[in-house]
């Protein structure tokens, strides 16, 4: 069903309902039925962004590890009880790498072929920043830092809004959708922003409302769904009448608007999925695998949805490894790597690999220093970007010194980010179709770090 973000105030809820009604122009279900074939015919110009959010703060130091002997020795000395054996690492031969040779955690074996083939890139030491910040400035407290630094909830919000020093009712995905929906998905009736992981601030826009889908598909009201055994024609008619009547009370009108939109959107999405080509790619049976399989199905259904642009949010939890880091992270990264590899294979099967870019994000990285059996909350972290358009087998950003007391160490081996989330997001947004001028709206703090022309990091072409 379609949901308003849980943090929205009552006034914002009413404002969005009014916007939706004005946009539709006619009763919502009738408006959907009247959509012509034009949107579907232009669906060849298709792009999708898929965010895999690693909830809990993934340990970066055991995800991408120095493989070269001297650099590995410094890494091992910093976390003797939880360092991965050098012989277990999957060595990488990254093009143009400035720094020691690196290796992947062996749990990510499924995506190593994608890195080697140039379909996956690594973004080093990225994190939330309010302003460009040096280590000296951080220690002297002369530069503003993100609110709630090292806090799960605060840093998830900072990542997803790209506004780390103030509250926001919108996220950068949502703002991107606000600017591009009218160009690419006008009149489709199904939101550009779709979530497989419940409500998230990242996809909340000023006018775009995220659409939530389960791993089994849209959630419909059983008694109004002709395909369900509990369907009741009389009840469906009565409910339809109630939801089509105009109300004088603002809250009642908002409720009927949202209800009718949810019903019509669910039916449209269900029908589009039913008509989409079947997938032969086998996905892992994990929760993440099920989410990404549904994302692939929604991409396959893009013509039926009338979508030329799609934005997806997927969640993978359990990364808060204060204890038993090696075993727990091995399990999570195995799920991540297997699901990402299957998803890429599905995009190849669908012929859209170059039109889909998948990337990871997380609350924060973790400290290099071991707490005995795990690692504690940090700041900067390493992430993966995957897709046919990605210039992969490369590392983007600045590889940090993996040693306690290094030039990026703010204490306990926690990395001061050298690449802000803003530039990561700007690279994705420009590929997706945002203009250079749009970036100031999508990422209001970007100008603190780079001009719009300099913001893209190069792992994707500019649209």
Short mmCIF file of C-alpha atoms in Angstrom, two decimals:
data_model
loop_
_atom_site.label_atom_id
_atom_site.label_comp_id
_atom_site.label_asym_id
_atom_site.label_seq_id
_atom_site.Cartn_x
_atom_site.Cartn_y
_atom_site.Cartn_z
CA UNK A 1 0.00 0.00 0.00
CA UNK A 2 1.03 3.62 -0.38
CA UNK A 3 2.04 5.30 2.85
CA UNK A 4 2.85 8.82 3.97
CA UNK A 5 6.18 8.85 5.81
CA UNK A 6 5.60 8.29 9.52
CA UNK A 7 7.41 11.49 10.51
CA UNK A 8 5.22 13.79 8.43
CA UNK A 9 3.17 16.28 10.35
CA UNK A 10 -0.62 16.49 9.97
CA UNK A 11 -0.37 19.65 7.86
CA UNK A 12 2.13 18.03 5.50
CA UNK A 13 -0.15 14.98 5.17
CA UNK A 14 -3.06 17.19 4.14
CA UNK A 15 -0.90 19.20 1.76
CA UNK A 16 0.26 16.07 -0.05
CA UNK A 17 -3.28 14.74 -0.32
CA UNK A 18 -4.34 18.03 -1.90
CA UNK A 19 -1.43 17.88 -4.34
CA UNK A 20 -2.38 14.37 -5.36
CA UNK A 21 -5.99 15.34 -5.99
CA UNK A 22 -4.97 18.35 -8.07
CA UNK A 23 -2.49 16.25 -10.04
CA UNK A 24 -5.05 13.58 -10.84
CA UNK A 25 -7.66 16.02 -12.14
CA UNK A 26 -10.24 13.22 -12.28
CA UNK A 27 -11.18 10.42 -9.88
CA UNK A 28 -7.97 8.49 -9.32
CA UNK A 29 -9.02 5.09 -10.64
CA UNK A 30 -10.48 6.65 -13.78
CA UNK A 31 -7.30 8.64 -14.29
CA UNK A 32 -5.24 5.42 -14.19
CA UNK A 33 -7.54 3.72 -16.66
CA UNK A 34 -7.16 6.63 -19.06
CA UNK A 35 -3.38 6.42 -19.26
CA UNK A 36 -2.39 5.96 -22.86
CA UNK A 37 0.33 3.85 -24.42
CA UNK A 38 2.70 6.79 -24.78
CA UNK A 39 4.48 6.20 -21.49
CA UNK A 40 4.97 2.53 -22.22
CA UNK A 41 6.28 3.29 -25.70
CA UNK A 42 9.00 5.54 -24.28
CA UNK A 43 10.00 3.07 -21.56
CA UNK A 44 13.10 2.17 -23.61
CA UNK A 45 14.66 5.31 -22.14
CA UNK A 46 14.73 3.63 -18.78
CA UNK A 47 16.97 4.01 -15.72
CA UNK A 48 16.67 2.67 -12.21
CA UNK A 49 18.53 3.38 -8.99
CA UNK A 50 18.55 0.70 -6.29
CA UNK A 51 19.80 1.53 -2.78
CA UNK A 52 20.71 -1.40 -0.53
CA UNK A 53 20.87 0.09 2.95
CA UNK A 54 22.97 -1.94 5.39
CA UNK A 55 21.29 -1.16 8.70
CA UNK A 56 23.51 -1.17 11.77
CA UNK A 57 26.77 0.19 10.42
CA UNK A 58 28.82 -2.26 8.36
CA UNK A 59 32.41 -2.88 9.45
CA UNK A 60 34.43 -1.38 6.60
CA UNK A 61 37.81 -2.65 7.78
CA UNK A 62 36.83 -6.29 7.29
CA UNK A 63 34.96 -5.63 4.05
CA UNK A 64 37.78 -4.22 1.91
CA UNK A 65 41.16 -5.09 3.40
CA UNK A 66 44.79 -4.18 2.56
CA UNK A 67 46.34 -7.22 0.87
CA UNK A 68 49.88 -5.91 0.42
CA UNK A 69 52.11 -7.30 3.19
CA UNK A 70 53.17 -4.11 5.03
CA UNK A 71 49.69 -2.57 4.91
CA UNK A 72 48.14 -5.87 5.98
CA UNK A 73 50.51 -6.05 8.96
CA UNK A 74 49.31 -2.64 10.20
CA UNK A 75 45.68 -3.75 9.79
CA UNK A 76 46.32 -6.98 11.66
CA UNK A 77 48.15 -5.20 14.48
CA UNK A 78 45.16 -2.91 15.03
CA UNK A 79 42.65 -5.74 15.41
CA UNK A 80 44.52 -8.96 16.17
CA UNK A 81 41.49 -10.86 17.46
CA UNK A 82 39.19 -10.01 14.55
CA UNK A 83 41.50 -9.54 11.55
CA UNK A 84 40.78 -11.76 8.58
CA UNK A 85 43.64 -14.14 7.63
CA UNK A 86 45.58 -12.70 4.73
CA UNK A 87 45.38 -15.99 2.87
CA UNK A 88 41.57 -15.89 2.98
CA UNK A 89 41.28 -12.53 1.22
CA UNK A 90 40.22 -12.31 -2.42
CA UNK A 91 42.96 -10.17 -4.03
CA UNK A 92 41.83 -7.39 -6.34
CA UNK A 93 43.72 -5.88 -9.27
CA UNK A 94 42.05 -2.49 -9.39
CA UNK A 95 42.88 -0.22 -12.30
CA UNK A 96 44.76 2.96 -11.41
CA UNK A 97 44.78 2.28 -7.66
CA UNK A 98 46.80 4.79 -5.63
CA UNK A 99 47.66 2.77 -2.56
CA UNK A 100 48.30 -0.80 -1.48
CA UNK A 101 46.78 -3.78 -3.24
CA UNK A 102 43.42 -4.59 -1.70
CA UNK A 103 41.44 -7.74 -1.06
CA UNK A 104 37.76 -8.51 -0.52
CA UNK A 105 36.24 -10.32 2.41
CA UNK A 106 35.87 -13.93 1.14
CA UNK A 107 32.16 -13.76 1.97
CA UNK A 108 31.83 -11.42 -1.04
CA UNK A 109 33.10 -14.02 -3.50
CA UNK A 110 29.91 -13.69 -5.56
CA UNK A 111 30.60 -10.07 -6.51
CA UNK A 112 34.34 -10.38 -7.11
CA UNK A 113 33.77 -11.47 -10.76
CA UNK A 114 31.69 -8.31 -11.22
CA UNK A 115 34.52 -6.16 -9.85
CA UNK A 116 37.04 -7.94 -12.09
CA UNK A 117 34.76 -7.50 -15.11
CA UNK A 118 34.39 -3.76 -14.53
CA UNK A 119 30.75 -3.96 -13.45
CA UNK A 120 31.31 -3.08 -9.79
CA UNK A 121 33.35 -0.27 -8.24
CA UNK A 122 34.42 0.53 -4.68
CA UNK A 123 33.88 3.94 -3.14
CA UNK A 124 36.37 4.51 -0.32
CA UNK A 125 35.85 6.31 2.98
CA UNK A 126 32.53 7.98 2.24
CA UNK A 127 30.36 9.40 5.00
CA UNK A 128 28.18 12.22 6.25
CA UNK A 129 29.85 15.62 6.41
CA UNK A 130 28.37 19.04 7.13
CA UNK A 131 31.40 20.90 5.76
CA UNK A 132 34.81 19.94 4.39
CA UNK A 133 36.66 18.90 7.54
CA UNK A 134 40.30 18.20 8.32
CA UNK A 135 41.50 16.11 11.22
CA UNK A 136 42.88 19.23 12.93
CA UNK A 137 39.54 21.02 12.53
CA UNK A 138 37.66 18.03 13.90
CA UNK A 139 39.89 17.79 16.97
CA UNK A 140 39.70 21.54 17.59
CA UNK A 141 35.91 21.50 17.07
CA UNK A 142 36.15 24.46 14.68
CA UNK A 143 33.91 22.92 12.00
CA UNK A 144 30.31 21.82 12.45
CA UNK A 145 29.87 18.03 12.33
CA UNK A 146 26.71 15.98 11.67
CA UNK A 147 24.17 15.89 14.47
CA UNK A 148 24.19 12.70 16.52
CA UNK A 149 27.49 11.49 15.13
CA UNK A 150 27.91 7.74 15.85
CA UNK A 151 24.15 7.40 16.57
CA UNK A 152 22.35 4.81 14.42
CA UNK A 153 19.11 6.72 13.93
CA UNK A 154 20.72 10.11 13.42
CA UNK A 155 23.27 8.88 10.91
CA UNK A 156 20.73 6.86 8.97
CA UNK A 157 18.72 10.06 8.66
CA UNK A 158 21.81 12.06 7.68
CA UNK A 159 22.68 9.55 4.94
CA UNK A 160 19.14 9.50 3.60
CA UNK A 161 18.43 13.24 3.69
CA UNK A 162 21.97 14.51 2.95
CA UNK A 163 21.12 17.26 5.47
CA UNK A 164 23.17 16.22 8.51
CA UNK A 165 22.71 19.37 10.60
CA UNK A 166 18.96 19.86 10.49
CA UNK A 167 15.74 17.92 10.37
CA UNK A 168 14.02 17.36 7.06
CA UNK A 169 10.74 15.86 5.90
CA UNK A 170 12.29 14.89 2.55
CA UNK A 171 15.19 12.69 1.46
CA UNK A 172 17.51 13.10 -1.48
CA UNK A 173 15.83 10.25 -3.38
CA UNK A 174 12.48 11.95 -2.85
CA UNK A 175 13.77 15.33 -3.99
CA UNK A 176 15.30 13.69 -7.05
CA UNK A 177 11.92 12.13 -7.84
CA UNK A 178 10.13 15.47 -7.30
CA UNK A 179 12.29 16.99 -10.05
CA UNK A 180 12.21 14.13 -12.55
CA UNK A 181 8.73 12.60 -12.28
CA UNK A 182 7.05 15.12 -14.59
CA UNK A 183 9.73 14.57 -17.24
CA UNK A 184 9.89 10.79 -17.20
CA UNK A 185 6.85 9.32 -15.40
CA UNK A 186 4.11 11.91 -15.82
CA UNK A 187 0.59 10.60 -15.27
CA UNK A 188 1.52 7.00 -14.51
CA UNK A 189 -0.23 6.93 -11.13
CA UNK A 190 2.44 4.68 -9.60
CA UNK A 191 5.17 6.44 -7.64
CA UNK A 192 8.69 6.56 -9.02
CA UNK A 193 9.89 5.78 -5.47
CA UNK A 194 9.20 2.22 -4.38
CA UNK A 195 10.31 0.60 -1.14
CA UNK A 196 10.73 -3.07 -0.29
CA UNK A 197 11.76 -2.18 3.27
CA UNK A 198 8.90 -0.12 4.67
CA UNK A 199 8.88 3.60 5.33
CA UNK A 200 12.13 5.47 4.79
CA UNK A 201 12.95 9.16 4.77
CA UNK A 202 15.22 8.74 1.75
CA UNK A 203 12.29 8.35 -0.68
CA UNK A 204 10.05 11.00 0.90
CA UNK A 205 9.51 13.91 -1.48
CA UNK A 206 7.67 17.19 -1.24
CA UNK A 207 5.10 15.88 -3.73
CA UNK A 208 6.20 12.32 -4.48
CA UNK A 209 4.89 9.73 -2.03
CA UNK A 210 6.81 6.47 -1.79
CA UNK A 211 4.95 3.28 -2.70
CA UNK A 212 5.60 0.27 -0.48
CA UNK A 213 5.59 -3.23 -1.93
CA UNK A 214 6.13 -6.55 -0.18
CA UNK A 215 8.36 -9.32 -1.49
CA UNK A 216 5.12 -10.99 -2.65
CA UNK A 217 3.88 -7.91 -4.47
CA UNK A 218 1.39 -5.08 -3.79
CA UNK A 219 -0.83 -5.24 -0.72
CA UNK A 220 -4.48 -5.13 -1.76
CA UNK A 221 -7.70 -5.14 0.27
CA UNK A 222 -8.84 -8.75 0.07
CA UNK A 223 -12.54 -8.01 -0.21
CA UNK A 224 -11.92 -5.55 -3.08
CA UNK A 225 -9.55 -7.80 -5.02
CA UNK A 226 -11.45 -9.88 -7.63
CA UNK A 227 -8.58 -12.36 -7.65
CA UNK A 228 -8.84 -13.11 -3.93
CA UNK A 229 -11.12 -15.74 -2.43
CA UNK A 230 -12.46 -13.20 0.07
CA UNK A 231 -13.63 -10.84 -2.68
CA UNK A 232 -17.10 -9.45 -2.01
CA UNK A 233 -18.62 -7.55 -4.92
CA UNK A 234 -21.19 -5.75 -2.76
CA UNK A 235 -18.57 -4.67 -0.25
CA UNK A 236 -16.22 -3.57 -3.02
CA UNK A 237 -18.96 -1.43 -4.53
CA UNK A 238 -19.81 0.12 -1.19
CA UNK A 239 -16.19 0.83 -0.39
CA UNK A 240 -15.64 2.33 -3.84
CA UNK A 241 -18.62 4.63 -3.30
CA UNK A 242 -17.33 5.75 0.08
CA UNK A 243 -13.91 6.54 -1.32
CA UNK A 244 -15.23 8.43 -4.34
CA UNK A 245 -17.46 10.82 -2.41
CA UNK A 246 -16.18 14.34 -1.82
CA UNK A 247 -15.82 15.28 1.84
CA UNK A 248 -16.10 18.68 3.48
CA UNK A 249 -13.90 17.74 6.43
CA UNK A 250 -10.21 18.04 5.52
CA UNK A 251 -9.09 14.90 7.37
CA UNK A 252 -11.93 12.84 5.88
CA UNK A 253 -11.08 14.07 2.37
CA UNK A 254 -7.38 13.29 2.93
CA UNK A 255 -8.27 9.79 4.11
CA UNK A 256 -10.45 9.04 1.09
CA UNK A 257 -7.82 10.45 -1.29
CA UNK A 258 -5.08 8.28 0.18
CA UNK A 259 -7.34 5.24 0.32
CA UNK A 260 -8.48 5.50 -3.29
CA UNK A 261 -4.92 6.11 -4.42
CA UNK A 262 -3.66 3.04 -2.57
CA UNK A 263 -6.34 0.80 -4.04
CA UNK A 264 -5.89 2.03 -7.61
CA UNK A 265 -2.09 1.95 -7.40
CA UNK A 266 -2.10 -1.57 -6.00
CA UNK A 267 -4.32 -2.80 -8.80
CA UNK A 268 -2.15 -1.12 -11.43
CA UNK A 269 1.03 -2.59 -9.96
CA UNK A 270 -0.49 -6.06 -9.65
CA UNK A 271 -1.66 -6.05 -13.26
CA UNK A 272 1.72 -4.78 -14.49
CA UNK A 273 3.55 -7.53 -12.60
CA UNK A 274 1.21 -10.17 -13.95
CA UNK A 275 1.89 -9.04 -17.53
CA UNK A 276 5.67 -8.73 -17.12
CA UNK A 277 8.03 -11.35 -18.56
CA UNK A 278 8.91 -14.15 -16.17
CA UNK A 279 12.40 -14.30 -14.68
CA UNK A 280 14.51 -17.44 -14.94
CA UNK A 281 17.32 -16.06 -12.74
CA UNK A 282 17.45 -17.93 -9.44
CA UNK A 283 17.70 -15.69 -6.39
CA UNK A 284 18.92 -16.80 -2.96
CA UNK A 285 16.18 -17.57 -0.44
CA UNK A 286 17.36 -14.87 1.97
CA UNK A 287 15.27 -11.84 2.86
CA UNK A 288 17.53 -9.62 0.77
CA UNK A 289 17.30 -12.02 -2.13
CA UNK A 290 13.49 -11.87 -1.98
CA UNK A 291 13.54 -8.06 -1.92
CA UNK A 292 15.85 -7.80 -4.91
CA UNK A 293 13.86 -10.39 -6.81
CA UNK A 294 10.77 -8.20 -6.46
CA UNK A 295 12.79 -5.17 -7.56
CA UNK A 296 13.80 -7.11 -10.68
CA UNK A 297 10.16 -8.01 -11.31
CA UNK A 298 9.10 -4.36 -10.97
CA UNK A 299 11.80 -3.39 -13.44
CA UNK A 300 10.51 -6.07 -15.79
CA UNK A 301 7.04 -4.52 -15.35
CA UNK A 302 8.22 -0.98 -16.18
CA UNK A 303 6.18 -0.73 -19.39
CA UNK A 304 2.99 -1.75 -17.62
CA UNK A 305 3.73 0.75 -14.88
CA UNK A 306 4.52 3.45 -17.46
CA UNK A 307 7.90 4.03 -15.80
CA UNK A 308 10.93 5.43 -17.58
CA UNK A 309 12.60 6.13 -14.24
CA UNK A 310 12.44 4.00 -11.08
CA UNK A 311 13.92 4.42 -7.60
CA UNK A 312 14.06 1.50 -5.17
CA UNK A 313 14.96 1.23 -1.48
CA UNK A 314 15.97 -2.17 -0.10
CA UNK A 315 17.01 -2.88 3.48
CA UNK A 316 19.43 -5.43 4.92
CA UNK A 317 19.74 -5.38 8.71
CA UNK A 318 21.95 -6.89 11.37
CA UNK A 319 25.27 -5.07 10.80
CA UNK A 320 25.82 -3.79 14.36
CA UNK A 321 28.76 -6.05 15.13
CA UNK A 322 29.96 -5.10 18.62
CA UNK A 323 30.49 -8.81 19.25
CA UNK A 324 31.27 -11.93 17.22
CA UNK A 325 32.17 -9.75 14.25
CA UNK A 326 33.87 -12.31 12.04
CA UNK A 327 31.10 -14.93 12.08
CA UNK A 328 28.19 -12.50 11.99
CA UNK A 329 29.60 -10.33 9.24
CA UNK A 330 30.49 -13.39 7.19
CA UNK A 331 26.83 -14.42 7.24
CA UNK A 332 25.55 -10.94 6.34
CA UNK A 333 28.10 -10.27 3.59
CA UNK A 334 27.47 -13.71 2.08
CA UNK A 335 23.77 -12.81 1.80
CA UNK A 336 24.68 -9.40 0.38
CA UNK A 337 27.11 -10.70 -2.23
CA UNK A 338 24.89 -13.56 -3.39
CA UNK A 339 21.81 -11.34 -3.66
CA UNK A 340 23.68 -8.58 -5.53
CA UNK A 341 25.16 -11.09 -7.99
CA UNK A 342 21.74 -12.63 -8.65
CA UNK A 343 20.18 -9.22 -9.13
CA UNK A 344 22.83 -8.21 -11.65
CA UNK A 345 22.24 -11.50 -13.48
CA UNK A 346 18.52 -10.68 -13.60
CA UNK A 347 19.20 -7.27 -15.14
CA UNK A 348 21.35 -8.97 -17.77
CA UNK A 349 18.52 -11.43 -18.44
CA UNK A 350 16.09 -8.53 -18.85
CA UNK A 351 18.50 -6.65 -21.13
CA UNK A 352 18.67 -3.64 -18.78
CA UNK A 353 22.02 -4.12 -17.02
CA UNK A 354 23.29 -0.77 -18.32
CA UNK A 355 20.08 0.93 -17.21
CA UNK A 356 20.19 -0.17 -13.57
CA UNK A 357 22.66 1.03 -10.95
CA UNK A 358 22.73 -0.60 -7.53
CA UNK A 359 24.67 0.87 -4.62
CA UNK A 360 25.17 0.27 -0.91
CA UNK A 361 24.82 2.68 2.00
CA UNK A 362 24.97 2.25 5.77
CA UNK A 363 24.60 4.19 9.01
CA UNK A 364 28.38 4.60 9.30
CA UNK A 365 31.58 2.59 9.27
CA UNK A 366 33.23 1.20 12.39
CA UNK A 367 36.42 1.76 14.31
CA UNK A 368 39.51 -0.16 13.23
CA UNK A 369 40.40 -0.82 16.86
CA UNK A 370 39.00 -4.08 18.18
CA UNK A 371 36.91 -4.08 21.35
CA UNK A 372 37.87 -7.71 21.84
CA UNK A 373 35.41 -9.62 19.66
CA UNK A 374 33.91 -6.84 17.57
CA UNK A 375 34.16 -3.19 16.60
CA UNK A 376 32.37 -0.05 17.73
CA UNK A 377 30.60 2.76 15.92
CA UNK A 378 32.69 4.76 13.47
CA UNK A 379 32.19 7.27 10.68
CA UNK A 380 33.59 6.84 7.16
CA UNK A 381 33.06 3.54 5.35
CA UNK A 382 33.52 1.78 2.00
CA UNK A 383 30.69 1.02 -0.40
CA UNK A 384 29.94 -0.79 -3.64
CA UNK A 385 28.34 0.52 -6.85
CA UNK A 386 27.22 -2.10 -9.38
CA UNK A 387 25.71 -2.02 -12.87
CA UNK A 388 26.39 -2.17 -16.58
CA UNK A 389 26.99 1.57 -16.79
CA UNK A 390 29.48 1.56 -13.88
CA UNK A 391 33.14 2.11 -14.66
CA UNK A 392 34.21 -0.67 -12.35
CA UNK A 393 37.32 -2.53 -11.24
CA UNK A 394 38.35 0.80 -9.75
CA UNK A 395 38.41 2.50 -6.39
CA UNK A 396 36.94 6.00 -6.19
CA UNK A 397 37.70 8.52 -3.49
CA UNK A 398 40.78 8.34 -1.29
CA UNK A 399 41.93 5.09 0.26
CA UNK A 400 42.66 5.74 3.95
CA UNK A 401 45.66 4.67 5.99
CA UNK A 402 44.51 1.46 7.68
CA UNK A 403 46.42 1.86 10.94
CA UNK A 404 45.70 3.29 14.35
CA UNK A 405 46.80 6.92 14.54
CA UNK A 406 46.65 7.39 10.77
CA UNK A 407 45.93 10.76 9.09
CA UNK A 408 42.17 10.06 8.96
CA UNK A 409 41.86 8.53 12.46
CA UNK A 410 39.70 10.63 14.77
CA UNK A 411 40.21 8.09 17.56
CA UNK A 412 40.02 4.29 17.89
CA UNK A 413 40.56 3.96 14.17
CA UNK A 414 37.31 5.69 13.25
CA UNK A 415 37.74 7.30 9.84
CA UNK A 416 37.11 10.96 9.13
CA UNK A 417 35.32 10.72 5.74
CA UNK A 418 37.26 12.04 2.78
CA UNK A 419 34.29 11.81 0.37
CA UNK A 420 30.94 13.28 1.45
CA UNK A 421 27.64 11.49 0.86
CA UNK A 422 26.70 14.54 -1.23
CA UNK A 423 29.21 13.72 -4.00
CA UNK A 424 28.27 10.03 -3.95
CA UNK A 425 24.62 11.01 -4.37
CA UNK A 426 25.40 13.67 -7.00
CA UNK A 427 27.13 11.10 -9.21
CA UNK A 428 24.09 8.83 -9.04
CA UNK A 429 21.63 11.69 -9.58
CA UNK A 430 23.42 13.06 -12.66
CA UNK A 431 23.44 9.63 -14.29
CA UNK A 432 19.75 9.21 -13.44
CA UNK A 433 18.81 12.37 -15.32
CA UNK A 434 19.11 15.31 -12.93
CA UNK A 435 20.63 18.39 -14.50
CA UNK A 436 23.56 20.24 -12.98
CA UNK A 437 21.10 22.93 -11.92
CA UNK A 438 18.89 20.34 -10.20
CA UNK A 439 21.67 19.32 -7.83
CA UNK A 440 21.23 22.38 -5.63
CA UNK A 441 17.69 21.19 -4.86
CA UNK A 442 18.48 17.49 -4.56
CA UNK A 443 21.61 18.11 -2.46
CA UNK A 444 21.45 21.57 -0.86
CA UNK A 445 24.90 21.25 0.79
CA UNK A 446 26.74 20.03 -2.31
CA UNK A 447 28.22 23.45 -3.14
CA UNK A 448 30.20 23.29 0.10
CA UNK A 449 32.22 20.41 -1.34
CA UNK A 450 32.31 20.90 -5.11
CA UNK A 451 30.75 22.77 -7.99
CA UNK A 452 27.96 20.97 -9.81
CA UNK A 453 30.36 20.30 -12.68
CA UNK A 454 33.03 18.83 -10.39
CA UNK A 455 30.67 16.90 -8.10
CA UNK A 456 30.38 13.61 -10.06
CA UNK A 457 33.07 11.16 -8.96
CA UNK A 458 33.37 9.42 -12.31
CA UNK A 459 32.05 5.94 -11.61
CA UNK A 460 29.02 6.67 -13.81
CA UNK A 461 28.62 8.79 -16.93
CA UNK A 462 26.70 12.05 -16.68
CA UNK A 463 23.30 11.81 -18.36
#
